[in-house]
Coordinates of C-alpha atoms (C1' of nucleotides) in Angstrom, one line a residue:
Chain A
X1 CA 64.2 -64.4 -60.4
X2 CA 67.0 -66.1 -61.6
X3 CA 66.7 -69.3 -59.8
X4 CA 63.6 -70.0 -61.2
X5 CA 64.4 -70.1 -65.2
X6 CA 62.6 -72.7 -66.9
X7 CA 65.0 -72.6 -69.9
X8 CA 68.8 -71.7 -71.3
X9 CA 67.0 -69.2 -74.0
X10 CA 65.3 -67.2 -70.8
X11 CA 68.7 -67.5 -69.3
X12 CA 70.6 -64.2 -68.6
X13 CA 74.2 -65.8 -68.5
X14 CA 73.1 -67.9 -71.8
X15 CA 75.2 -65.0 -73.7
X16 CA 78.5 -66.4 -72.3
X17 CA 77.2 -69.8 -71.0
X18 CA 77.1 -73.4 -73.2
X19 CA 74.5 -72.0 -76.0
X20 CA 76.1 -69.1 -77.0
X21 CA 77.7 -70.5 -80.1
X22 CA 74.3 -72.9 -80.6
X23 CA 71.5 -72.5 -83.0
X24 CA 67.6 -71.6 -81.4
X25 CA 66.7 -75.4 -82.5
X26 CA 70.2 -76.8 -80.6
X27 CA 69.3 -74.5 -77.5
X28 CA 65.7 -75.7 -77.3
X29 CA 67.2 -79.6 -77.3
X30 CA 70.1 -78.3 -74.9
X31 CA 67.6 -77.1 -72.6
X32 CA 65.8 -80.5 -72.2
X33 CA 68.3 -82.4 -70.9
X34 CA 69.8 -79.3 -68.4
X35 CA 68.6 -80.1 -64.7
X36 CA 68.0 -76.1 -63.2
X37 CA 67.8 -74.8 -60.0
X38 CA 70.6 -76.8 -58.1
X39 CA 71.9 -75.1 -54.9
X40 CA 74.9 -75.9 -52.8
X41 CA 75.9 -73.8 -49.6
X42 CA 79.4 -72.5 -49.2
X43 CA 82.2 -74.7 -48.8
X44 CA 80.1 -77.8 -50.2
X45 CA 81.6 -80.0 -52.8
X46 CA 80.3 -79.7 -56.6
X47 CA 82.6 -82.5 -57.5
X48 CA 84.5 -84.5 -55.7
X49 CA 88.1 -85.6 -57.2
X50 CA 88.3 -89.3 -58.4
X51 CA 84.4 -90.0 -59.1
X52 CA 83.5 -90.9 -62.0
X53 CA 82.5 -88.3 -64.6
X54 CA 79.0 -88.4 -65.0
X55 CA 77.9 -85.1 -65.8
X56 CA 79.1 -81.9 -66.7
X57 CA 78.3 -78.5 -64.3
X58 CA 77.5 -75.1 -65.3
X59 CA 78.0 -72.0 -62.3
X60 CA 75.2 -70.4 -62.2
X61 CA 75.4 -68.1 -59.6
X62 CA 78.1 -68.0 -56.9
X63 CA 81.7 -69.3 -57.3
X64 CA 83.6 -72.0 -56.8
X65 CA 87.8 -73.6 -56.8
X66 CA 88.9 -76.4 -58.4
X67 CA 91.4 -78.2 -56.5
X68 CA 93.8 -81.0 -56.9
X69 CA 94.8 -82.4 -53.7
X70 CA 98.4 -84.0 -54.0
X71 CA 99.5 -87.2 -51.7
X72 CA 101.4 -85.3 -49.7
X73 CA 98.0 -83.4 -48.4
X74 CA 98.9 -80.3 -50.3
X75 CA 96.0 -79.2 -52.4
X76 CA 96.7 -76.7 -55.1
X77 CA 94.2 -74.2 -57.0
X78 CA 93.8 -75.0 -60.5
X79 CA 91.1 -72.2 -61.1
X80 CA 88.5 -70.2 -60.2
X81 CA 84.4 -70.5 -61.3
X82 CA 82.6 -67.7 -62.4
X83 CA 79.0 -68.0 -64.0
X84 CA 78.3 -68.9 -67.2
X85 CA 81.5 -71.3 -66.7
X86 CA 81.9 -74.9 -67.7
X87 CA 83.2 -77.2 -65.0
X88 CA 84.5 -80.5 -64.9
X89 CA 86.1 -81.4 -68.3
X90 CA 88.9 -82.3 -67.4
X91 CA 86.5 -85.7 -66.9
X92 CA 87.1 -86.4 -70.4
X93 CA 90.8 -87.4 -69.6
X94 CA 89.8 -90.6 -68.3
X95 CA 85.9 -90.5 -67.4
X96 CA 86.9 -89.4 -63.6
X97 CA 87.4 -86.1 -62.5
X98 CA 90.4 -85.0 -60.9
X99 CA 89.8 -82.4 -59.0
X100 CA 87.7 -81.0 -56.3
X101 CA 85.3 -78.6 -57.0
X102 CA 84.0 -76.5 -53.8
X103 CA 81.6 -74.0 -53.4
X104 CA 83.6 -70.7 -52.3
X105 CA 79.8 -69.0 -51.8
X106 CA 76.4 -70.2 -51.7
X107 CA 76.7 -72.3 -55.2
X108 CA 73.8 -72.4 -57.9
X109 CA 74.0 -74.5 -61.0
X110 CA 72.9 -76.7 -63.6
X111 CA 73.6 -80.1 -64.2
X112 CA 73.9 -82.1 -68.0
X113 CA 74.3 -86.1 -67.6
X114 CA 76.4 -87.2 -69.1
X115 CA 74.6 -89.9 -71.0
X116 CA 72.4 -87.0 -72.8
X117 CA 75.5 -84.8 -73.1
X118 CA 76.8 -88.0 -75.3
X119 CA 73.5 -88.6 -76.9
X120 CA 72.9 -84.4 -78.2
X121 CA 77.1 -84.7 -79.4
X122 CA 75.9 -87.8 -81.9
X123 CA 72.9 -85.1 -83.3
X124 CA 74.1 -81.7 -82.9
X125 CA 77.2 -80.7 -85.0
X126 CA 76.8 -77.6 -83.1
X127 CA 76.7 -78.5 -79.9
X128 CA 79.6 -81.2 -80.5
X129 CA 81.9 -78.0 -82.3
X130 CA 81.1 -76.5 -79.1
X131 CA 82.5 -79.0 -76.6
X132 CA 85.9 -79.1 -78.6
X133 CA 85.9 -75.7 -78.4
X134 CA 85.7 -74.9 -74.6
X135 CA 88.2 -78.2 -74.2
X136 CA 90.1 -76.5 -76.8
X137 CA 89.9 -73.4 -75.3
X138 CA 91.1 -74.4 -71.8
X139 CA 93.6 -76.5 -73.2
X140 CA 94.9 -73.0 -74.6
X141 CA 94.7 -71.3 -71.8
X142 CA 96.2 -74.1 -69.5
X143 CA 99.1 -74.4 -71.7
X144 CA 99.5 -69.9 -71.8
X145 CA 99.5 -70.2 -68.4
X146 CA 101.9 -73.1 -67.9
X147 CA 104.6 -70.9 -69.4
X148 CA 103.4 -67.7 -67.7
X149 CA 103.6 -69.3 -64.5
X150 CA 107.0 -69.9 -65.2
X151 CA 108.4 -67.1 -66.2
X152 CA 106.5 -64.1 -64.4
X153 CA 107.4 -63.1 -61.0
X154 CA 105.3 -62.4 -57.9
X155 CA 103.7 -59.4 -58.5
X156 CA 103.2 -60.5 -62.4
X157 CA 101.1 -63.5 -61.3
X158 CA 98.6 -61.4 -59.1
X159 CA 98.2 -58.6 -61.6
X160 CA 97.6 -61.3 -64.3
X161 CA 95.1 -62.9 -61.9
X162 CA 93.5 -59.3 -61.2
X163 CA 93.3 -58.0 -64.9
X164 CA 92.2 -61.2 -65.7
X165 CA 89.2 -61.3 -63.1
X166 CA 88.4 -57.9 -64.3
X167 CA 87.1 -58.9 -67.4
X168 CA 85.8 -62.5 -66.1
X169 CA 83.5 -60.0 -64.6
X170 CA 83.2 -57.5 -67.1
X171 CA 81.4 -59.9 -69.7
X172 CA 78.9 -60.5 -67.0
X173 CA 77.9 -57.1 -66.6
X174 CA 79.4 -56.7 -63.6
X175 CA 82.0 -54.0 -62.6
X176 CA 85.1 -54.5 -63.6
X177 CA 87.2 -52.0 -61.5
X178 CA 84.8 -52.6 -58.0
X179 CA 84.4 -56.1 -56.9
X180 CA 84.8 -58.4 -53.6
X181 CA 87.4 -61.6 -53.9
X182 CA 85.4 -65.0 -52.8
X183 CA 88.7 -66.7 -52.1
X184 CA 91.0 -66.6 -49.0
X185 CA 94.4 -64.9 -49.4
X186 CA 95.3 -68.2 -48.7
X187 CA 93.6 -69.8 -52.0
X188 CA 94.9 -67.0 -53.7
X189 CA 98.6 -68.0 -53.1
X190 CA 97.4 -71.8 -53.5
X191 CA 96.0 -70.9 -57.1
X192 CA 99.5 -68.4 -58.0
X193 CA 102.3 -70.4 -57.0
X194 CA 103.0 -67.6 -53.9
X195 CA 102.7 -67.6 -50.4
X196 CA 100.0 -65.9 -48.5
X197 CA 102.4 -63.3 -47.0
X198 CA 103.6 -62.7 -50.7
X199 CA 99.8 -62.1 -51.6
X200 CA 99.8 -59.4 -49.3
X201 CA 102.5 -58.0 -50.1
X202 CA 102.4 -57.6 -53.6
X203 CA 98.5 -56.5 -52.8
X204 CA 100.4 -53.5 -50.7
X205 CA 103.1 -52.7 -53.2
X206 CA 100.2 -52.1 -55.6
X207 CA 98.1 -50.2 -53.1
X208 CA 100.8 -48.0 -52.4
X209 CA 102.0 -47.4 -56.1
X210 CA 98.2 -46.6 -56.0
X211 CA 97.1 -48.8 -58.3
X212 CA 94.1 -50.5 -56.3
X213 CA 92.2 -49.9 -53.0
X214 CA 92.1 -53.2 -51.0
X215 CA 89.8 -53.5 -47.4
X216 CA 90.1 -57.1 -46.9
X217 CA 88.5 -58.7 -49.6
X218 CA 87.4 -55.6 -51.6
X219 CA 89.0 -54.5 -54.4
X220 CA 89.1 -51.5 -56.4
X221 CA 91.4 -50.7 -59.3
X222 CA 92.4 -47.5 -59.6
X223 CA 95.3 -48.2 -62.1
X224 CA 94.0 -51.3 -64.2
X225 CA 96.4 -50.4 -67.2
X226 CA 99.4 -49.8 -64.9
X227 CA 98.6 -53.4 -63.4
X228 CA 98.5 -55.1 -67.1
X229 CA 101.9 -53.4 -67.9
X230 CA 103.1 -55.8 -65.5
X231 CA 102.5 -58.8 -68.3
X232 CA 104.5 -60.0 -70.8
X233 CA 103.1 -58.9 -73.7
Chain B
X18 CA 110.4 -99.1 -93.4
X19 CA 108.7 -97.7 -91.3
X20 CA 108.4 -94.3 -93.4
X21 CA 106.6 -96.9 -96.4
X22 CA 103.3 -97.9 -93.8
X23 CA 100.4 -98.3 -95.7
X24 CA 97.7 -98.2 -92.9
X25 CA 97.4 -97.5 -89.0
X26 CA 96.9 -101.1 -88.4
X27 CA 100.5 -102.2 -90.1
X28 CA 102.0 -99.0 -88.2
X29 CA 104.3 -99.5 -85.2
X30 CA 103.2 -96.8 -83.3
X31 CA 99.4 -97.7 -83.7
X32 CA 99.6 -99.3 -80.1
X33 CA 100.2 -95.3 -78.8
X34 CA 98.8 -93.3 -81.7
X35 CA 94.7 -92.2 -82.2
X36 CA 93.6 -95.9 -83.2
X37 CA 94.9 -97.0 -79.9
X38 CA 91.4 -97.2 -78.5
X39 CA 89.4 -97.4 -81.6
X40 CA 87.8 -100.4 -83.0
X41 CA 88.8 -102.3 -86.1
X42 CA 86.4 -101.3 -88.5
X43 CA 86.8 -97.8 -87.2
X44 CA 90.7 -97.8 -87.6
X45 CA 90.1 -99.1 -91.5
X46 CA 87.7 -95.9 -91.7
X47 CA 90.2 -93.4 -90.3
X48 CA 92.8 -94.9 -92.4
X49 CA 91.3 -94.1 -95.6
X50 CA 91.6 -90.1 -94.4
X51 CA 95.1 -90.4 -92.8
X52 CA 97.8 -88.8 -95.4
X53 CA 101.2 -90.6 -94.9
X54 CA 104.5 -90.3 -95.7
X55 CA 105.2 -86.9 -95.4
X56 CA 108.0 -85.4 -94.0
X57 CA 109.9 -81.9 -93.1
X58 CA 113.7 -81.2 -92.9
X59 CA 115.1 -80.0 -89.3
X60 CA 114.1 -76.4 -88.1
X61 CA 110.9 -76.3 -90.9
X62 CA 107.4 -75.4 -89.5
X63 CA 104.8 -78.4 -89.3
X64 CA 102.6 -76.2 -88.4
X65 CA 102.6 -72.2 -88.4
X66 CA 101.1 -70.0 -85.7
X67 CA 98.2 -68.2 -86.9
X68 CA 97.2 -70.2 -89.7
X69 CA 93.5 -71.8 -90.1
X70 CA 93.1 -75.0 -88.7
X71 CA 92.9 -77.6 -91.7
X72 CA 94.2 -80.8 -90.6
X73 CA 96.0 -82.6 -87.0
X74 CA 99.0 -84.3 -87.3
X75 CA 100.9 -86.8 -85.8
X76 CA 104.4 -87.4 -85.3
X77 CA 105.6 -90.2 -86.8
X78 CA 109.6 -90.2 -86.3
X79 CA 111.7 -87.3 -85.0
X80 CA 110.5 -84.7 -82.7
X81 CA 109.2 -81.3 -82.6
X82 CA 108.5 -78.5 -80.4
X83 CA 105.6 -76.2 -80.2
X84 CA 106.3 -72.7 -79.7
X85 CA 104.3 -70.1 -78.2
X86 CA 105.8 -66.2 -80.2
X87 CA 105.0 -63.3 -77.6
X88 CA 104.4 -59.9 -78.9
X89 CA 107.8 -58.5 -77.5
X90 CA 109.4 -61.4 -79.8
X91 CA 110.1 -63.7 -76.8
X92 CA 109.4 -67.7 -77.8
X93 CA 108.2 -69.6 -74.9
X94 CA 108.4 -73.2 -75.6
X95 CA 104.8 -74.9 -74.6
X96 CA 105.7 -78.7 -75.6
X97 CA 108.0 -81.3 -77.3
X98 CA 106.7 -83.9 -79.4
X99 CA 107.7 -87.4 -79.9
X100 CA 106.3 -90.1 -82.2
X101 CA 102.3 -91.2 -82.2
X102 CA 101.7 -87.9 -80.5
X103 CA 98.9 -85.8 -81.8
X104 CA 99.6 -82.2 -82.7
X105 CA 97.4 -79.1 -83.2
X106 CA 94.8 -79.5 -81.0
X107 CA 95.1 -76.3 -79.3
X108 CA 93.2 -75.3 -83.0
X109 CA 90.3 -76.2 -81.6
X110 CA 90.1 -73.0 -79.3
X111 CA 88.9 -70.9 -82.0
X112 CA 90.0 -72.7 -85.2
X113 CA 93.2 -71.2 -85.7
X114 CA 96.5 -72.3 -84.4
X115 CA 98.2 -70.8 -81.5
X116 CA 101.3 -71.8 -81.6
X117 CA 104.7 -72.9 -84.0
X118 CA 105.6 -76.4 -84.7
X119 CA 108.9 -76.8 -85.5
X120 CA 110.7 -80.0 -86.2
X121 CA 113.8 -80.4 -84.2
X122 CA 115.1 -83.0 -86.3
X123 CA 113.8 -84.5 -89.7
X124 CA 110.3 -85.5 -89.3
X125 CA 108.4 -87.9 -90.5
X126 CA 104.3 -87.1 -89.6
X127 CA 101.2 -88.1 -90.7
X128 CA 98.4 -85.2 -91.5
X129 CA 94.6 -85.9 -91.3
X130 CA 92.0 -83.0 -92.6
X131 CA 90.1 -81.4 -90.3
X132 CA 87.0 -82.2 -93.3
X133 CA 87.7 -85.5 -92.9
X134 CA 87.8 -85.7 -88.9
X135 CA 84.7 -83.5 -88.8
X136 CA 82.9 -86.0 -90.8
X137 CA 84.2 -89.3 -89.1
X138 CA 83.5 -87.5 -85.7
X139 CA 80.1 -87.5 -86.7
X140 CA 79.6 -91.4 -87.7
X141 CA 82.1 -92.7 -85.3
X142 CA 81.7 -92.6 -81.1
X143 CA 85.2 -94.4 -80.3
X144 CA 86.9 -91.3 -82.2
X145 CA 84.4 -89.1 -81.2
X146 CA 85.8 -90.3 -78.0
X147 CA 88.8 -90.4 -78.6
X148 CA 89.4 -86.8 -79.6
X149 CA 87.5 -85.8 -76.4
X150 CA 89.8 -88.0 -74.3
X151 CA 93.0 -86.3 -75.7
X152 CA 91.6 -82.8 -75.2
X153 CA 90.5 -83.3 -71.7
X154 CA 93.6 -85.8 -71.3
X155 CA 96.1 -82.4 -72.7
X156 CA 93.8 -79.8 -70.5
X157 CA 94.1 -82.0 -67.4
X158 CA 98.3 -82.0 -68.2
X159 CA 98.5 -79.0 -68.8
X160 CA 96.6 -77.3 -65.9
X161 CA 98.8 -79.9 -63.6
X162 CA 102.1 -78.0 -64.9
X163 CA 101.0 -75.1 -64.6
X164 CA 100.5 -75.5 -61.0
X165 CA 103.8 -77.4 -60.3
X166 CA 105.8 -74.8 -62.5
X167 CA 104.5 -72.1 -60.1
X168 CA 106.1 -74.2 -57.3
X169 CA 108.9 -76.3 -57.7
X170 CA 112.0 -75.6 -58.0
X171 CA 114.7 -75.3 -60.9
X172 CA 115.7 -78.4 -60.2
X173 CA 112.6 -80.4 -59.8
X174 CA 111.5 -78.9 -63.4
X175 CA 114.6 -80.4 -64.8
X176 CA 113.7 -83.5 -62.6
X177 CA 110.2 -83.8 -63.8
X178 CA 111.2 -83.2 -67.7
X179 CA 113.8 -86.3 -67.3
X180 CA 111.5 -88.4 -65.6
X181 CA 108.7 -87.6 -67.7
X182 CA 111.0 -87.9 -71.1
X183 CA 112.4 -91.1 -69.8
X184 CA 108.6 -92.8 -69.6
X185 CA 107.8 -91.3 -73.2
X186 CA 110.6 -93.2 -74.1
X187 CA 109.9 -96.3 -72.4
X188 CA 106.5 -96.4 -74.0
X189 CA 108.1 -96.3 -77.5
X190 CA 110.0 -98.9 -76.7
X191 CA 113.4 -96.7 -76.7
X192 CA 115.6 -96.8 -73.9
X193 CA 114.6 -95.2 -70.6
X194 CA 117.7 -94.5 -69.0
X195 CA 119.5 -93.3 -72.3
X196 CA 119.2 -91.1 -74.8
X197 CA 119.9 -88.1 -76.9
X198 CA 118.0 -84.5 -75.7
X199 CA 116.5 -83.4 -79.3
X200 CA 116.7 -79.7 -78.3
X201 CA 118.8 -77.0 -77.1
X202 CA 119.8 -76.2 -73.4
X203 CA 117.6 -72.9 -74.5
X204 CA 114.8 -74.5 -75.7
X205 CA 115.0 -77.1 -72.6
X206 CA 115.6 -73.5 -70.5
X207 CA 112.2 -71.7 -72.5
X208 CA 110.0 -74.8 -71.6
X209 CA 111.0 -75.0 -68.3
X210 CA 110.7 -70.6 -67.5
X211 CA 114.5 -71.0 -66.2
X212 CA 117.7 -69.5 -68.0
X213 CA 119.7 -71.6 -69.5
X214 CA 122.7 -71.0 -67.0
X215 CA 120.3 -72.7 -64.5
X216 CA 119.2 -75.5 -66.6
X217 CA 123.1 -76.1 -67.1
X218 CA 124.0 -75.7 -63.1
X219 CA 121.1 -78.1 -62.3
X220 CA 121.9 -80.5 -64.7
X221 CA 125.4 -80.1 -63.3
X222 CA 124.3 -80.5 -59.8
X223 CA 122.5 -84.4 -60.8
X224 CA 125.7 -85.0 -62.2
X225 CA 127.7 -84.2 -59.4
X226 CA 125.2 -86.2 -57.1
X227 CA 126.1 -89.2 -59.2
X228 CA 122.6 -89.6 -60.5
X229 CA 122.7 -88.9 -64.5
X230 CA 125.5 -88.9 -67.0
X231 CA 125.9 -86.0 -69.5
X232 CA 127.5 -85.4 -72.2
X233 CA 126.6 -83.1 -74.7
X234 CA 123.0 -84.0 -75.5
X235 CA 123.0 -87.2 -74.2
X236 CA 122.0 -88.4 -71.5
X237 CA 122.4 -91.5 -69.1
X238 CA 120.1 -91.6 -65.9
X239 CA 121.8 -93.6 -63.6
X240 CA 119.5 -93.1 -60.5
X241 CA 115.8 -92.0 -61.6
X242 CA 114.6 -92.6 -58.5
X243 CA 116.7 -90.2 -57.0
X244 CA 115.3 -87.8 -59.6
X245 CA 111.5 -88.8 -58.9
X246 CA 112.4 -87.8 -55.1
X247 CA 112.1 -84.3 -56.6
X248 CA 109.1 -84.4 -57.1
X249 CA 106.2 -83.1 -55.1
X250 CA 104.0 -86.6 -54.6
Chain C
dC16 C1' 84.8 -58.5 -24.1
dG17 C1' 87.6 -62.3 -25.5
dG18 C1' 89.2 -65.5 -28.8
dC19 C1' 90.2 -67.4 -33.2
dG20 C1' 90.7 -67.2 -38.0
dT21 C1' 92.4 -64.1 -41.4
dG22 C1' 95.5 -60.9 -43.0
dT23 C1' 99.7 -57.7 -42.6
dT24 C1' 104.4 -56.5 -41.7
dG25 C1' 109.3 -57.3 -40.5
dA26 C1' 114.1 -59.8 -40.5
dT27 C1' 116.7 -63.3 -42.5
dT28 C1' 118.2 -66.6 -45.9
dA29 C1' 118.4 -69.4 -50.1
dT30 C1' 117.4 -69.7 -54.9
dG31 C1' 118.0 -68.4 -59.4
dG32 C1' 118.5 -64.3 -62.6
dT33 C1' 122.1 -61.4 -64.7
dC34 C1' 126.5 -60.2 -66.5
dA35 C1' 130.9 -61.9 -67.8
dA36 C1' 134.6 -65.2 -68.8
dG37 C1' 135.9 -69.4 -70.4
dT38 C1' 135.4 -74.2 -72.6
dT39 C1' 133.6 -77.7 -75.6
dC40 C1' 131.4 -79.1 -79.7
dT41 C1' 130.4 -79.1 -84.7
dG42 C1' 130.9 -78.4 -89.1
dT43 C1' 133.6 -76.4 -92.9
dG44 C1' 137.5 -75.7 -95.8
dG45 C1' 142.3 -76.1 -96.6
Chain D
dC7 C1' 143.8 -84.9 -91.1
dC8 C1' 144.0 -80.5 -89.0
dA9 C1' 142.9 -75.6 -88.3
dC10 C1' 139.5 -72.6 -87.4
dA11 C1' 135.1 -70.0 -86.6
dG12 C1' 130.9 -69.8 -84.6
dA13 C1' 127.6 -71.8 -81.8
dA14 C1' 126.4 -74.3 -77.8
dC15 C1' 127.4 -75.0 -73.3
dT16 C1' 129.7 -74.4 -68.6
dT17 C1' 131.2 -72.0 -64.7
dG18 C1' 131.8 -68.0 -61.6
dA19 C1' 130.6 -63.6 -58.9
dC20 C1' 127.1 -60.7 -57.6
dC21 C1' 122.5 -59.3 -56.6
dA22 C1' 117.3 -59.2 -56.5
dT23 C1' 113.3 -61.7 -55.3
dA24 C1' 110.4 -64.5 -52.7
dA25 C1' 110.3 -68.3 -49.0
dT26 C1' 110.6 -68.9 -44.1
dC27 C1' 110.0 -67.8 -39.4
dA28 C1' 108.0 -64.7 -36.3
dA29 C1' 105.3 -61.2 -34.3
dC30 C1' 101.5 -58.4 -34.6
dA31 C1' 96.8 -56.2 -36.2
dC32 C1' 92.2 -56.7 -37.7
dG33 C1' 87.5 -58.4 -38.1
dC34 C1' 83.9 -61.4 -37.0
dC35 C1' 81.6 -64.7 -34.0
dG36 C1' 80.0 -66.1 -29.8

DNA sequence: CGGCGTGTTGATTATGGTCAAGTTCTGTGG
DNA sequence: CCACAGAACTTGACCATAATCAACACGCCG
């Protein structure tokens, strides 16, 4: 089963997870230092905001939110974890993690310490190309959606956030126009900028141009092209 | 002058710039790979969108901003630049550059190979370090925009770009509470996701309230803290 | 069955986008 | 030095969108 892998190279998610991009002899070191098997139950914390960084996380099953809680109480949704996802490098800023990570289902993952993470950087070339590339990557990202989130309107933001999920799940061999939402409506406006009642709104102004099928937190897309129209392209 | 530096350690800006955290005998290394002295006119490309990633830069005097081309010819403006910050490091997504660099007045930069980095990343942790810290440092930004884009306000955008020029400033030693805007009410407008009309009522609006001075480009802040109040805390 | 958390729908209002005049600024050439 | 043209910026009127407040429906647990 998939909780019992003894090693990245048996892994199923190792296709989109930390070794893709790795050689056989940089996987095999990779693997020594990943702690398997770690479980969390729904609604625990993977991280908690302000530690101090000492590891990085990979989902292995399950999903998670990242959240940044502000002083006034407020938390907002940075993102959303799928598995085979890296979490927590936004450590690197300063060596403490910022956000929140919580368990939206029953969570499994794996672990790297820090301290080996550090150590396989100095040896690997790989492995270090690899780390600047995911930080790189969501730095990208991050910044595309900074000006998205500007600019695109209500019913923009959730078909961006649909499309998008559509294809999270598509690389993982999972179906891209049937799938369940982990996350409150609530956590949903938290991550897009919107109110919940907008959430549901724009959900029915999509359902009844008949684009998708929603029952609670089910969602088909009927329409997915007529959803990514919505984008700036 | 300050465009005739020889090294990072006789530089001005070294106190902000990469060696800010790196070690002397590490600084004398990355020295001997930093290319000086060059410079661009106004409205020339530092870097161009698309291109293979072969060196970072830094800003050494003047500004710049990067610029994110959308297919339907739309520019959305991602970031401005000031002196001893890094630029380019989105490259590291996928080796290419994502975005424009233009200078918005005449710039004065220093370029360092990415042959070069690659090899000193290798033999020296405090950059090795360093780079990751100003990757995760960017991500961490950038995913805290985007959140507060998709809530605040026009005004608190402009807010937030004031007070968060004013600090840049400060920490170059420049004045905090006056100073010239390098770019355009548009380009202000495409890195906030507001029109410029709005950008022009809001900054209108501080005036009014007594809490900034305008004229033209420049700009006198006369009650920050008023500004700050914006802010979501 | 009841009760609470979650989600939907409706009415009203405020914010900012759009379109359209104007005004100020800047640089150029007489 | 001034006149002028074009760009950059400001201001106004109107309208669409999403936030707010509020009521209501659904689903899941005991």
């Amino acid at each position: 089963m998939a909780n019992t892998e003894l090693s990245c190279r048996s892994c199923g998610l190792a296709r989109i997870c930390l070794p893709a991009h790795l050689s056989p002899e940089e996987t095999r070191i990779l693997d020594g230092a990943v702690e398997r098997n770690r479980a969390l139950p729904a609604g625990a914390s993977l991280i908690r905001a302000g530690r101090k960084m000492d590891a990085l996380y990979v989902v292995r099953g399950g999903s998670a939110k990242s959240c940044a809680v502000s002083m006034d109480g407020h938390e907002s949704i940075r993102a959303f974890h799928l598995p085979g996802e890296v979490v927590g490098l936004e450590g690197f800023a300063d060596g403490h993690h910022r956000c929140e990570v919580v368990a939206l289902e029953p969570l499994r993952y794996c672990r790297i310490p820090m301290t080996r993470l550090e150590q396989m950087m100095e040896k690997l070339p790989g492995l270090r190309r690899e780390i600047l590339r995911l930080l790189g990557q969501s730095f990208d990202e991050a910044q595309r959606m900074r000006v998205e989130m500007s600019i695109v309107d209500a019913r923009g933001r959730l078909a961006r956030f649909l499309v998008d999920l559509s294809h999270r799940l598509q690389l993982r061999n999972l179906s891209p126009t049937y799938f369940r939402l982990s996350m409150s409506r609530r956590d949903l406006a938290r991550h897009l900028g919107l109110t919940l009642e907008t959430v549901s709104r724009s959900l029915g102004a999509f359902r009844q141009a008949g684009w998708i099928e929603v029952r609670a937190r089910s969602i088909k897309l009927l329409a997915p092209e007529a959803l990514a129209a919505l984008l700036p392209r």
